[in-house]
XYZ file of C-alpha atoms in Angstrom:
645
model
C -73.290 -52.682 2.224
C -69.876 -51.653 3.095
C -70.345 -48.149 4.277
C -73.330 -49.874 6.184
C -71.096 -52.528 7.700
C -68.877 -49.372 8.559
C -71.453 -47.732 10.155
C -72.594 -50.041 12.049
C -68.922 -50.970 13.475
C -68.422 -47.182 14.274
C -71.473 -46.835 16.763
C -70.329 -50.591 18.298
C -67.290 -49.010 19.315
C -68.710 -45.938 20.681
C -70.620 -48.133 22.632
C -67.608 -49.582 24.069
C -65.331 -46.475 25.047
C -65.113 -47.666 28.909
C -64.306 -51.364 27.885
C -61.340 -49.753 25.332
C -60.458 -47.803 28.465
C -59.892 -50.881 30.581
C -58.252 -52.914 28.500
C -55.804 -50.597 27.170
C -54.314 -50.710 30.369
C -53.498 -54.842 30.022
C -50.949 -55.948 27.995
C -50.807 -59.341 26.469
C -54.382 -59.952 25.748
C -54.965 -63.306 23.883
C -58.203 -63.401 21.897
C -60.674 -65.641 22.890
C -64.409 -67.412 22.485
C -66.648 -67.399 25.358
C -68.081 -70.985 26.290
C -71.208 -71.996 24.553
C -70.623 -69.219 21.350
C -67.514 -70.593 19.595
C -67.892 -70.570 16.251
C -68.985 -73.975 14.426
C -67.781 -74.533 11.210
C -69.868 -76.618 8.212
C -69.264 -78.418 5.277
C -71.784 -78.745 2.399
C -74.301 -81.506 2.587
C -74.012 -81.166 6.581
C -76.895 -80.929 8.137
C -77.816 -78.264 10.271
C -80.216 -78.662 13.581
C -83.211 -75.708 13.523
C -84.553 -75.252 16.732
C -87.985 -73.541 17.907
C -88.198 -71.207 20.852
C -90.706 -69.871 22.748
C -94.280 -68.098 21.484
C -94.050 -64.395 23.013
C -96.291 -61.345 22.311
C -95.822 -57.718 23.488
C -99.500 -57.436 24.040
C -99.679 -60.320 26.589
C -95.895 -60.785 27.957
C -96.917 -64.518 28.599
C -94.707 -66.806 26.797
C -95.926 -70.000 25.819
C -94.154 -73.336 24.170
C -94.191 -73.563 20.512
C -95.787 -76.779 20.531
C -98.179 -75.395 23.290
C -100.150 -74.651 19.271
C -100.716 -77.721 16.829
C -97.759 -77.122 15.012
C -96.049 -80.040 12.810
C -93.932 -81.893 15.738
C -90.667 -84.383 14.943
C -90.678 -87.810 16.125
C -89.612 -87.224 19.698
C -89.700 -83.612 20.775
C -86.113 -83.146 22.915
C -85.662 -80.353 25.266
C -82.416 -78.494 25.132
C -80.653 -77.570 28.287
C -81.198 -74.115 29.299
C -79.963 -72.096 31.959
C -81.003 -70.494 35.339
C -81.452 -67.397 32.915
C -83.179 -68.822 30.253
C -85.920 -70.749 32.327
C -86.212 -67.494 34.111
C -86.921 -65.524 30.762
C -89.547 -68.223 29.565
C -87.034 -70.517 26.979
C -88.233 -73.099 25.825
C -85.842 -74.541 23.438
C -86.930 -77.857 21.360
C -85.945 -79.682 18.488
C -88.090 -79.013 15.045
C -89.211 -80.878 12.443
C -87.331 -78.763 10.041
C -84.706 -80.854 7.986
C -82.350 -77.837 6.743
C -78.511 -79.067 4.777
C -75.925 -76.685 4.201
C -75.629 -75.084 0.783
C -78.672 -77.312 -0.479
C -81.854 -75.481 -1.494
C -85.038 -76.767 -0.789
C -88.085 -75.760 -2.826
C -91.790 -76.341 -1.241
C -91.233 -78.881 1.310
C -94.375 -80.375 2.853
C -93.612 -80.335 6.347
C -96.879 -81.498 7.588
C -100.813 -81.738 7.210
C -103.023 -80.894 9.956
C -107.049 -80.616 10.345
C -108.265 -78.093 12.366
C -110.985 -79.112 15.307
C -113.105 -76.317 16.990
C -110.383 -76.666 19.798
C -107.836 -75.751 17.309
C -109.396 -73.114 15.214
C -109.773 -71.092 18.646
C -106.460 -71.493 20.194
C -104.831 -70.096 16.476
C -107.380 -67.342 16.414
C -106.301 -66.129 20.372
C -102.776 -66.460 19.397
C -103.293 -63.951 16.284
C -105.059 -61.500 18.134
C -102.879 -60.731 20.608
C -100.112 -60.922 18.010
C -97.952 -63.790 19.063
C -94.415 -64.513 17.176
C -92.749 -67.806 16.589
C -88.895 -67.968 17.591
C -86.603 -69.979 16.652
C -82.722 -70.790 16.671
C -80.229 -71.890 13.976
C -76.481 -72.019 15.831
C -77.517 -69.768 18.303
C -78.761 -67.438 15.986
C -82.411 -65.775 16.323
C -84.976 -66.142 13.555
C -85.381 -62.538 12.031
C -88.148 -60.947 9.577
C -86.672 -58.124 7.541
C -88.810 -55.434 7.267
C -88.285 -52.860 4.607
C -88.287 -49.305 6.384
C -87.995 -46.103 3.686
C -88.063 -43.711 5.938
C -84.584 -44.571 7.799
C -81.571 -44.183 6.995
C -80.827 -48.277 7.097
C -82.957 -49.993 4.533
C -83.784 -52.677 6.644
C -84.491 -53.215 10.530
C -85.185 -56.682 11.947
C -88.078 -58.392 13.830
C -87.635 -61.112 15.956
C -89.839 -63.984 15.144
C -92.470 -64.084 12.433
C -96.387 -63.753 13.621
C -98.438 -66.945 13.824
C -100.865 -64.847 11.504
C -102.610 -61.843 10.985
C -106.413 -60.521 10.715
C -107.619 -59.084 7.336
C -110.603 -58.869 5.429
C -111.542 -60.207 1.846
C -112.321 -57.207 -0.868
C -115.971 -56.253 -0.746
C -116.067 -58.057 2.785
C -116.134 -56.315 6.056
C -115.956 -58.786 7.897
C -112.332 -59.565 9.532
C -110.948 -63.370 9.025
C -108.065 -64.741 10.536
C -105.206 -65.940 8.388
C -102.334 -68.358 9.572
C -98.884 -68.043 8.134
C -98.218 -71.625 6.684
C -95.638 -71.284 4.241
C -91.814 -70.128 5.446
C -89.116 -69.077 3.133
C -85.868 -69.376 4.671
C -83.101 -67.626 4.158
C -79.396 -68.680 6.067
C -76.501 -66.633 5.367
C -72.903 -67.925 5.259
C -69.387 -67.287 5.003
C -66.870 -69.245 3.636
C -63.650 -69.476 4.774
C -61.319 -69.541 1.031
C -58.561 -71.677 2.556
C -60.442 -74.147 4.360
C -63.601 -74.192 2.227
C -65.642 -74.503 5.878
C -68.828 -72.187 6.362
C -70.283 -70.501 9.322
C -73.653 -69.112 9.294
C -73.852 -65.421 9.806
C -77.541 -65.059 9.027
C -80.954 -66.515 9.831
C -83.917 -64.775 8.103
C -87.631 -65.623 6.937
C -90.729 -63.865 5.015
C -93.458 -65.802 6.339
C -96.517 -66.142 3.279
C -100.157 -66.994 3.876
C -101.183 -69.467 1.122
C -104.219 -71.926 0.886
C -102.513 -75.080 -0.706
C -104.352 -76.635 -3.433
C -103.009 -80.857 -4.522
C -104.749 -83.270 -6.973
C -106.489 -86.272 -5.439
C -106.549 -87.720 -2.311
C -103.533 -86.857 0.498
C -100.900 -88.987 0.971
C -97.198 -88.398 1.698
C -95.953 -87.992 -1.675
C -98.612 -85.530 -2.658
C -97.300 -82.802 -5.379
C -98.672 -79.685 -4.562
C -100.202 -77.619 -7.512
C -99.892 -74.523 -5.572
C -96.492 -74.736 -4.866
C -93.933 -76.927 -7.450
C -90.533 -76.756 -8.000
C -91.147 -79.157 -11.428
C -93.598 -76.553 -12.715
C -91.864 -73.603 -11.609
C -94.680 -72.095 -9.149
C -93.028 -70.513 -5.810
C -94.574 -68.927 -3.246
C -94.095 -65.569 -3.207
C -96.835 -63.476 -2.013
C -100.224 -64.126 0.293
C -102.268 -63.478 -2.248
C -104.679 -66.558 -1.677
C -104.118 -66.576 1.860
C -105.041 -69.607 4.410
C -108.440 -68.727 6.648
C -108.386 -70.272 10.292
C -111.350 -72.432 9.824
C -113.117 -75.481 11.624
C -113.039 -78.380 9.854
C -111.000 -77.122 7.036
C -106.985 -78.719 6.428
C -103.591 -76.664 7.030
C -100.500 -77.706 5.184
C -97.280 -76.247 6.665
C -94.576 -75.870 3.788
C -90.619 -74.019 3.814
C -88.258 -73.034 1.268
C -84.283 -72.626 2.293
C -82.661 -70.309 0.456
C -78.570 -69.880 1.061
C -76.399 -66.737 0.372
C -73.106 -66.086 0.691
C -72.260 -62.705 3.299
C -69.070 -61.097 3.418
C -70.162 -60.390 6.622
C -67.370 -62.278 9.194
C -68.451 -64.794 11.911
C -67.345 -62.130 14.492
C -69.366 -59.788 12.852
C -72.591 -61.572 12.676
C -74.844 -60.058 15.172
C -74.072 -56.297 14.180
C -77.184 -56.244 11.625
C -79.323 -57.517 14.792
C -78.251 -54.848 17.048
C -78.285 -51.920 14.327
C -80.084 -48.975 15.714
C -81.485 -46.212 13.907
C -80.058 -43.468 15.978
C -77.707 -43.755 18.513
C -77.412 -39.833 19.109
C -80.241 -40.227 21.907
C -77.670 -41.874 23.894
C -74.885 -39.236 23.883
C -77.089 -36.472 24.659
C -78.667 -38.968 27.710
C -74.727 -39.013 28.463
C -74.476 -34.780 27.838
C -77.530 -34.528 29.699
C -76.308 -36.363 33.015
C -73.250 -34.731 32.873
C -74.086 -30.952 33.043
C -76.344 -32.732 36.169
C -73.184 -33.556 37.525
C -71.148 -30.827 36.536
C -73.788 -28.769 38.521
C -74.068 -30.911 41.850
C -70.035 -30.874 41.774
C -70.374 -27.127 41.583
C -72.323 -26.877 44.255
C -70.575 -29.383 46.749
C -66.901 -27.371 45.828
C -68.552 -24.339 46.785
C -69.933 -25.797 50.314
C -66.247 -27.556 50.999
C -63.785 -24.815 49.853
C -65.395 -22.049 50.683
C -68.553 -22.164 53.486
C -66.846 -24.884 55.355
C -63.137 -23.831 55.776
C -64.402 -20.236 56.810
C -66.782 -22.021 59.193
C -63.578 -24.517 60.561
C -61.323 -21.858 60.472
C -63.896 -19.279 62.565
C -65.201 -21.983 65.111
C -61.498 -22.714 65.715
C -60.216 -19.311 66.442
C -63.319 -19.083 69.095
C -61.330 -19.142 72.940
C -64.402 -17.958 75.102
C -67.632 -19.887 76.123
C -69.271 -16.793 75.159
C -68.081 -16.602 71.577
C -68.967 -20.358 70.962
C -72.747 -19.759 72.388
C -73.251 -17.285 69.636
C -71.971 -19.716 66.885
C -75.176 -21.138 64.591
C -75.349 -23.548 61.824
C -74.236 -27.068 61.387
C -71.279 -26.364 64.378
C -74.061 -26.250 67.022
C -75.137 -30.305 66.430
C -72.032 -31.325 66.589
C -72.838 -33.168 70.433
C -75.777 -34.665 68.796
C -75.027 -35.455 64.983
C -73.653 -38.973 65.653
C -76.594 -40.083 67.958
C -77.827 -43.162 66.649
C -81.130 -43.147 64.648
C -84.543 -44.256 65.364
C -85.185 -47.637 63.961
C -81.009 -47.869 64.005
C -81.232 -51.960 63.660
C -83.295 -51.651 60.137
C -81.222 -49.022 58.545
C -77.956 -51.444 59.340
C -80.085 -53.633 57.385
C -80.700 -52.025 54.461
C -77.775 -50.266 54.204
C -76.480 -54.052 54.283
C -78.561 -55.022 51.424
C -77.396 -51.989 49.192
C -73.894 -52.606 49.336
C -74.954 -56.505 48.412
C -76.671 -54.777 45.624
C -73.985 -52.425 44.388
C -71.684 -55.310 44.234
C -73.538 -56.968 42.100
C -74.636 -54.269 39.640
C -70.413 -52.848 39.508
C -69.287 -56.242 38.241
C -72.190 -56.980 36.154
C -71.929 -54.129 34.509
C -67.939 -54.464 34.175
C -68.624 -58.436 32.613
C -71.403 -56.801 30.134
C -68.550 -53.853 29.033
C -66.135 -56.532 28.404
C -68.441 -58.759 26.017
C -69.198 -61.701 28.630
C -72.969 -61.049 28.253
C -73.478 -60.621 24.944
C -76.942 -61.603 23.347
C -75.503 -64.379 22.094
C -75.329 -65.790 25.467
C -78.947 -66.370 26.182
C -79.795 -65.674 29.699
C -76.011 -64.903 30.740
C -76.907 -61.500 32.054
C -80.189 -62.924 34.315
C -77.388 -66.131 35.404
C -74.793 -64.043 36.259
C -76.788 -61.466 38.549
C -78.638 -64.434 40.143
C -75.007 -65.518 41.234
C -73.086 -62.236 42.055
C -75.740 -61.690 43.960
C -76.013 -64.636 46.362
C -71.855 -64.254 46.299
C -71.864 -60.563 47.312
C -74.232 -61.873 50.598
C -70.823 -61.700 52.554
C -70.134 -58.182 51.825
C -73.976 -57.337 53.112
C -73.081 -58.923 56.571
C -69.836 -57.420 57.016
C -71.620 -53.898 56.248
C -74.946 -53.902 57.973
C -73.186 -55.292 61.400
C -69.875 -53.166 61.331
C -72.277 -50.124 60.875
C -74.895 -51.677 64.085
C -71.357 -52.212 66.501
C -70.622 -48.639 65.803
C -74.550 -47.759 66.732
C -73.255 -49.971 69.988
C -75.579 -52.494 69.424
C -74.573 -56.597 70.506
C -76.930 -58.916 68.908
C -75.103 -58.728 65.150
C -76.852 -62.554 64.890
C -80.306 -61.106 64.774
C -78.754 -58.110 62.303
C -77.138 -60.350 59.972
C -80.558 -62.793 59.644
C -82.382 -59.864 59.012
C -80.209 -58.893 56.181
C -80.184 -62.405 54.803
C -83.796 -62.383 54.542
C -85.532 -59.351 54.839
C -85.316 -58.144 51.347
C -85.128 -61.806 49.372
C -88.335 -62.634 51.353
C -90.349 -59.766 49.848
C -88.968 -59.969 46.617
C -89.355 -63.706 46.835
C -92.899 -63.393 47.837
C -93.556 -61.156 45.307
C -92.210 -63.258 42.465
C -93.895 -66.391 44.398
C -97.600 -64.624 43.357
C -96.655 -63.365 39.890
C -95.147 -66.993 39.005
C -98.401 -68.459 39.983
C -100.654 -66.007 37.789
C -98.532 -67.242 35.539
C -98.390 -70.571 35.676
C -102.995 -69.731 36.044
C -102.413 -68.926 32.108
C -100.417 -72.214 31.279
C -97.278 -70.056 30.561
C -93.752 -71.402 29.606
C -93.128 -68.400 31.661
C -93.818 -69.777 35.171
C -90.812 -70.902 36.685
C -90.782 -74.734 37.416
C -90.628 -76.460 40.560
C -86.908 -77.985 39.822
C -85.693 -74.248 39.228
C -87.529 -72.608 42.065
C -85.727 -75.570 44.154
C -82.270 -74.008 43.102
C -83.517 -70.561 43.933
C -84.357 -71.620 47.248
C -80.511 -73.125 47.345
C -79.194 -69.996 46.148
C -80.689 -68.117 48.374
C -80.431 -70.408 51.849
C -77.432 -72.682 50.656
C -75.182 -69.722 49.805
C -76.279 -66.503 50.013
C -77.644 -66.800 53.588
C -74.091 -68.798 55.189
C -72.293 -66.150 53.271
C -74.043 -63.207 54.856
C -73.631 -65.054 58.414
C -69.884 -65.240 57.750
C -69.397 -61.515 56.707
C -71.665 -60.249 59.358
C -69.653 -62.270 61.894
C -66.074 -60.546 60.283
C -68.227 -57.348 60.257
C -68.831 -57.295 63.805
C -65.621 -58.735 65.182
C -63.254 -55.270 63.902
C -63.560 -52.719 65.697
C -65.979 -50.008 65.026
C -65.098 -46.394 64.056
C -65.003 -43.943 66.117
C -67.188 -40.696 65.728
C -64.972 -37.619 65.734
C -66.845 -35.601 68.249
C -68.574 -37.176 71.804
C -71.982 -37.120 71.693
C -74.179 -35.377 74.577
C -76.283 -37.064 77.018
C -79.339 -35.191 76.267
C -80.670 -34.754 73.245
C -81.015 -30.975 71.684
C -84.047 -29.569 70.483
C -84.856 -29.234 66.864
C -85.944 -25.407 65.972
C -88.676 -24.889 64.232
C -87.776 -26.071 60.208
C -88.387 -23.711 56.789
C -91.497 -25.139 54.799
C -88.706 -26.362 52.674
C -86.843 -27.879 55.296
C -89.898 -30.353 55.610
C -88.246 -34.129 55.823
C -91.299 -35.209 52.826
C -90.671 -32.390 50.540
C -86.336 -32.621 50.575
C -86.880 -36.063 50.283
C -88.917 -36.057 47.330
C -87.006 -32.783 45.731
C -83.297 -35.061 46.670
C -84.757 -37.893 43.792
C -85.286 -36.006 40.822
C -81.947 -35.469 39.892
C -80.410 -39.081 40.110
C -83.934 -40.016 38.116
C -83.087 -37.526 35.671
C -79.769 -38.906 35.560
C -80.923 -41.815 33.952
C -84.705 -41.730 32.647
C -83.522 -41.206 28.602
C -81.830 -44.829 29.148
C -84.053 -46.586 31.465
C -86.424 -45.910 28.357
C -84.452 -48.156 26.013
C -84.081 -50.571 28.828
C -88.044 -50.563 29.404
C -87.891 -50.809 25.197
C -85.483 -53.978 25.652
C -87.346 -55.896 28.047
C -91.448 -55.200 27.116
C -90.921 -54.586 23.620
C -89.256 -57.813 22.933
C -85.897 -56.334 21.905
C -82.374 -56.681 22.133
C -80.192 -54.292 24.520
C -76.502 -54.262 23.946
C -75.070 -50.911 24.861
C -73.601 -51.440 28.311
C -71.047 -48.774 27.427
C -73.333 -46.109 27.438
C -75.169 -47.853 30.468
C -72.023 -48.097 32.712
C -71.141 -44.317 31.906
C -74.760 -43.501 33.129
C -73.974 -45.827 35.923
C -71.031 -43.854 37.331
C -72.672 -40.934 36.738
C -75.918 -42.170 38.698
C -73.572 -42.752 41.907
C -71.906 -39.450 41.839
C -75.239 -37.494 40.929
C -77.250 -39.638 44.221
C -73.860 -39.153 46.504
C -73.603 -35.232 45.309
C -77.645 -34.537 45.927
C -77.528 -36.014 49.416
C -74.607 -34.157 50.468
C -75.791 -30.973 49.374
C -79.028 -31.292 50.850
C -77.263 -33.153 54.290
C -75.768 -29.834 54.826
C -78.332 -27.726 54.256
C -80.150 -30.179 56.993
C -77.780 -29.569 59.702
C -77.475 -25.687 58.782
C -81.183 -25.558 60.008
C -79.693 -27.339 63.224
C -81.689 -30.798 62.613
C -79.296 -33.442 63.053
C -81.434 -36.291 61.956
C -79.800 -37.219 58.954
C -79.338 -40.868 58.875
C -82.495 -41.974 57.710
C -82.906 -38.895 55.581
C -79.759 -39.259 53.460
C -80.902 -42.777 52.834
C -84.185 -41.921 52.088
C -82.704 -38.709 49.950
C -81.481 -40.595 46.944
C -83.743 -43.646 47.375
C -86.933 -41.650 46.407
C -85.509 -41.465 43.120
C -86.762 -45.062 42.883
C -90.075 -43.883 43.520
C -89.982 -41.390 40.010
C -88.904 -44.477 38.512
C -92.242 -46.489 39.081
C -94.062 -43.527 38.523
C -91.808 -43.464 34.783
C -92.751 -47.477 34.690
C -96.806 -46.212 34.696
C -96.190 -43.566 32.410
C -94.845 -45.968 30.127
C -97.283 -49.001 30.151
C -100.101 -46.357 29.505
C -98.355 -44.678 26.511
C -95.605 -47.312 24.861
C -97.512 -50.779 25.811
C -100.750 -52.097 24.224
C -101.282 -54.783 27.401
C -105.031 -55.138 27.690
C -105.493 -58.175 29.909
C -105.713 -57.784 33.373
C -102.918 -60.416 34.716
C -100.289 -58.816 31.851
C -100.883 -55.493 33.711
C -100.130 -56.999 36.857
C -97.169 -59.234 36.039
C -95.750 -55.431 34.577
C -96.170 -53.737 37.528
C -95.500 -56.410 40.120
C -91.957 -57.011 37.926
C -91.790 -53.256 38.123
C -92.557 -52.968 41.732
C -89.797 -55.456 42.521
C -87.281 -53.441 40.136
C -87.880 -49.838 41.810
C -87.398 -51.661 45.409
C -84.138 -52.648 44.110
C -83.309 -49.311 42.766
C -84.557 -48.057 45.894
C -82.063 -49.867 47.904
C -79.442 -49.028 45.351
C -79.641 -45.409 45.429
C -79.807 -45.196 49.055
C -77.004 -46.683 50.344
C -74.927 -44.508 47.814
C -76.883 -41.449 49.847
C -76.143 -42.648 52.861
C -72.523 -43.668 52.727
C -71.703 -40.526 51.053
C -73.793 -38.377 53.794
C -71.435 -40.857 56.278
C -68.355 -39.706 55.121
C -69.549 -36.178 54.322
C -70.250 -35.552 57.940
C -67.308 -37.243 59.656
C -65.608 -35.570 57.836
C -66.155 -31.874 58.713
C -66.703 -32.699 62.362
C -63.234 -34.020 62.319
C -61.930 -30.912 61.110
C -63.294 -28.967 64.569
C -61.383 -28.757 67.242
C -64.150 -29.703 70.504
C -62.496 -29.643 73.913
């Protein structure tokens, strides 16, 4: 246990190089809890408040209320408050019936009695087959199954939530029953404090059984069961007589509560959740983006030392009109590479929206390295992009109409509403469709009316003002200059290589920033279809940095080799350069429902892909404004650096 705890500590810190970095440069750093995840400390005999959670299921991705099923229910079902991020995600976060006291076993409690209608018997038997789980909450701790595993190198991983039931057949029967799992024994972990004699819990864990009850006489509230009594020393501990789903037959809902003392620390508590088997697949994601780098920096050294400063240093020595007609290459644009762009107004406008977007995903990532979005914090990370966001809005404005002034454009009002609602409108009506496929399948996951109010607020009340006031800002300093005049009539493009083609450089400029990052996008796919927990933001903001210099490094390289060929049309291009990366990504998405998923029904599929379309529009965005504003300084630059009479 030790040399596991040990273990498990070592790859946590790995994880965390870039935070241990950052702080190592502060000095007098007070430890501290985050709000909502301080540590609560119990007493024996207190009791403790279980809560249930949403039903989810990999095979569906449509959560549903745990009393959406005929479960026992408490007196008054209470909601808990959730967040922006949890509604979002599908919580739905009640009280339970279950009655659990700290350091007090309980042996074969009856929880409840239920008889099962026709009504009933189906909506169990749906919930089995496509493999739903039960979650649920003990202070702020996820209910886990642990599941033996020989064949790694930790002897146990963890499940979240226990199945409803499973499918079987009896022996010398083929045909295939459904079984419900009735009985629950609990399992809470603790440790004690010596010199206060307080407890926290450290662990919540349960082996669901299948067991068909059996009492003498009639049911009433103080009915013994034979099948299950502490007095007579029967415990449940296999499903060897399990329960069968069927009409008209009874289901009695039981729990045991087990407590053991962990040495494992409060602090320490949700290592065993986030164990993973190998974390070697990261470094060599890490090894493998590198020698991308390592490669593109290569080749953009070689273009600055040596090609350009023999170019400069040639053009400049030319003194005749003669010499400078026989000069070729990226020196002959030079009257036409700052013309504005076709379609000039909606490239300020995206270019707007990606620095909105690269706000947001820089500190994000920078709260997630330091520990503010831990799991623990349910729906932090969904909360806290929701509001960077809307709070980067002024940052869009100031971008997308400094960049139209310098295109000479006037009407930075029209600019800065298109920025406020060009891309939120398509993403918005996007999510509008897929929320109401949703809510056609009775889904905790569709997003209520109260919560799509405060999206609408975030988005008009704040986001929209604050995009107004930067774009305003934006356009009121003065615009750059371009380093070289630009001619009155436009050149000629020559005739382009086959792989000069805008389509083909385009499409060749995205593989490497999607190869940059595809070995972790997979564990982030993993994390958020596969019902799983993703906590290494260390690795994820290395592969972050490493994503901007590998999409700013492609583009430049391939910018150059553009206006080599004497095609000065770049603008769009270096946008559109990195930002097809986005495209491999949704092509990566596909790849991955059809091999990693088991979604069968038809809306599942097109929640994944409508969530997925939204994500690679994002990333699309993302990518190419890092092209662009790296092609932007790339080629002012160099035409600086000539000396044009």
């Amino acid at each position: 246990m030790e040399s596991q705890s040990r273990s498990i500590h070592n790859k946590r810190w790995m994880a965390m190089i870039p935070a241990l970095l950052f702080l190592s440069l502060i000095h007098g750093v007070h430890c501290f809890y985050l709000p909502g995840v301080a540590p609560e400390d119990f007493q024996k005999g207190d009791p403790l408040k279980v809560k249930v959670n949403k039903l989810t299921s990999i095979k569906t991705q449509l959560p549903y209320s745990y009393y959406s099923l005929p479960f026992c229910t408490p007196e008054k079902i209470v909601d808990s408050a959730e967040n922006l991020g949890e509604v979002l995600r599908g919580d739905r976060i009640e009280n339970s019936p279950y009655a659990f006291t700290m350091q007090e076993p309980q042996l074969c409690t009856v929880l409840c009695r239920i008889m099962i209608d026709a009504k009933t018997a189906k909506q169990f038997k749906e919930k089995v087959d496509d493999e739903y789980r039960v979650n649920m909450i003990l202070d702020n701790l996820p209910l886990v199954v642990p599941i033996k595993r020989l064949d790694q190198a930790s002897n146990t991983v963890y499940q979240l939530g226990y199945h409803i039931g499973l499918k079987g057949q009896y022996a010398g029967n083929k045909e295939e029953k459904y079984f419900i799992h009735n009985h629950l024994a609990f399992t809470v972990k603790y440790h004690r404090d010596l010199q206060t004699g307080s407890s926290r819990i450290v662990g919540f864990e349960v082996k669901p059984y299948s067991i068909k009850h059996e009492y003498e006489g009639k049911w009433s509230e103080k009915t013994r069961l034979t099948t299950c009594d502490p007095h007579m020393k029967r415990m449940v501990v296999n499903s060897n007589t399990p329960l069968e789903v069927e009409v008209n037959k009874e289901i009695i809902f039981s729990y045991d509560v087990e407590y053991q003392e962990s040495d494992v620390k409060w602090a320490s508590r949700w290592d065993s959740y986030l164990l993973m088997s190998d974390d070697q697949i990261h470094w060599f994601s890490i090894v493998n983006s590198l020698m991308i780098v390592l490669f593109l920096t290569g080749m953009v050294a070689m273009i600055m030392l040596r090609t350009l400063y023999r170019d400069i240093s040639k053009y400049n020595e030319l003194e005749t009109q003669e010499e400078a007609l026989e000069e070729t290459g990226w020196k002959l644009v030079h009257g036409d590479v700052f013309r504005p762009p076709s379609n000039s107004d909606l490239l300020c406008v995206y270019v707007g929206t990606g620095v909105q977007f690269l706000g947001m995903v820089l500190v994000t990532m920078i709260f997630a390295v330091l520990g503010f979005l831990s799991p623990s914090n349910r729906g932090g990370l969904m909360t806290a992009m929701l509001l960077l966001w809307v709070s980067m809005g002024i940052f869009a404005g100031y971008a997308s109409t400094n960049l139209y002034k310098m295109f000479k454009g006037a009407e930075w009002k029209k600019i800065a509403a298109k920025t406020a609602f060009m891309f939120p409108a398509i993403v918005f009506v996007i999510f509008f469709v897929l929320n109401a496929l949703i809510w056609g399948q009775k889904s905790s996951g569709a997003v209520p009316f109260g919560t799509m109010f405060a999206l609408v607020f975030l988005w008009f009340g704040i986001s929209v003002p604050l995009v107004i006031v930067g774009g305003y800002v934006g356009f009121k300093k003065p615009a750059m200059e371009d380093p070289v005049k630009t001619n009155k009539i436009p050149r000629q493009i020559p005739e382009q290589a086959w792989y000069m083609n805008p389509i083909f450089s385009i499409l060749i400029g995205g593989i490497l920033p999607f190869g940059a990052v595809f070995i972790e996008l997979f564990f982030i796919l993993t994390s958020i279809w596969l019902n799983q927990f993703y906590y290494m933001f260390g690795f994820l903001f290395l592969v972050f940095i490493i994503l901007l210099i590998t999409c700013a490094e492609i583009t430049i390289v391939l910018c150059y080799f553009q206006l080599c060929s004497e095609d000065y049309k770049w603008w769009w291009r270096s946008y559109l350069t990195s930002g097809s990366s986005a495209l491999y990504l949704f092509l990566y998405a596909a790849f991955y429902f059809f091999t990693k998923l088991e979604i069968t029904k038809l809306v599942s599929g097109l929640l994944y892909f409508g969530y997925m379309l939204i994500a690679s529009y994002a990333f699309f965005v993302l990518t190419g404004t890092i092209g662009f504003y790296a092609c932007f300084c790339f080629t002012r630059l160099i035409y600086s650096s000539l000396k044009i009479d």
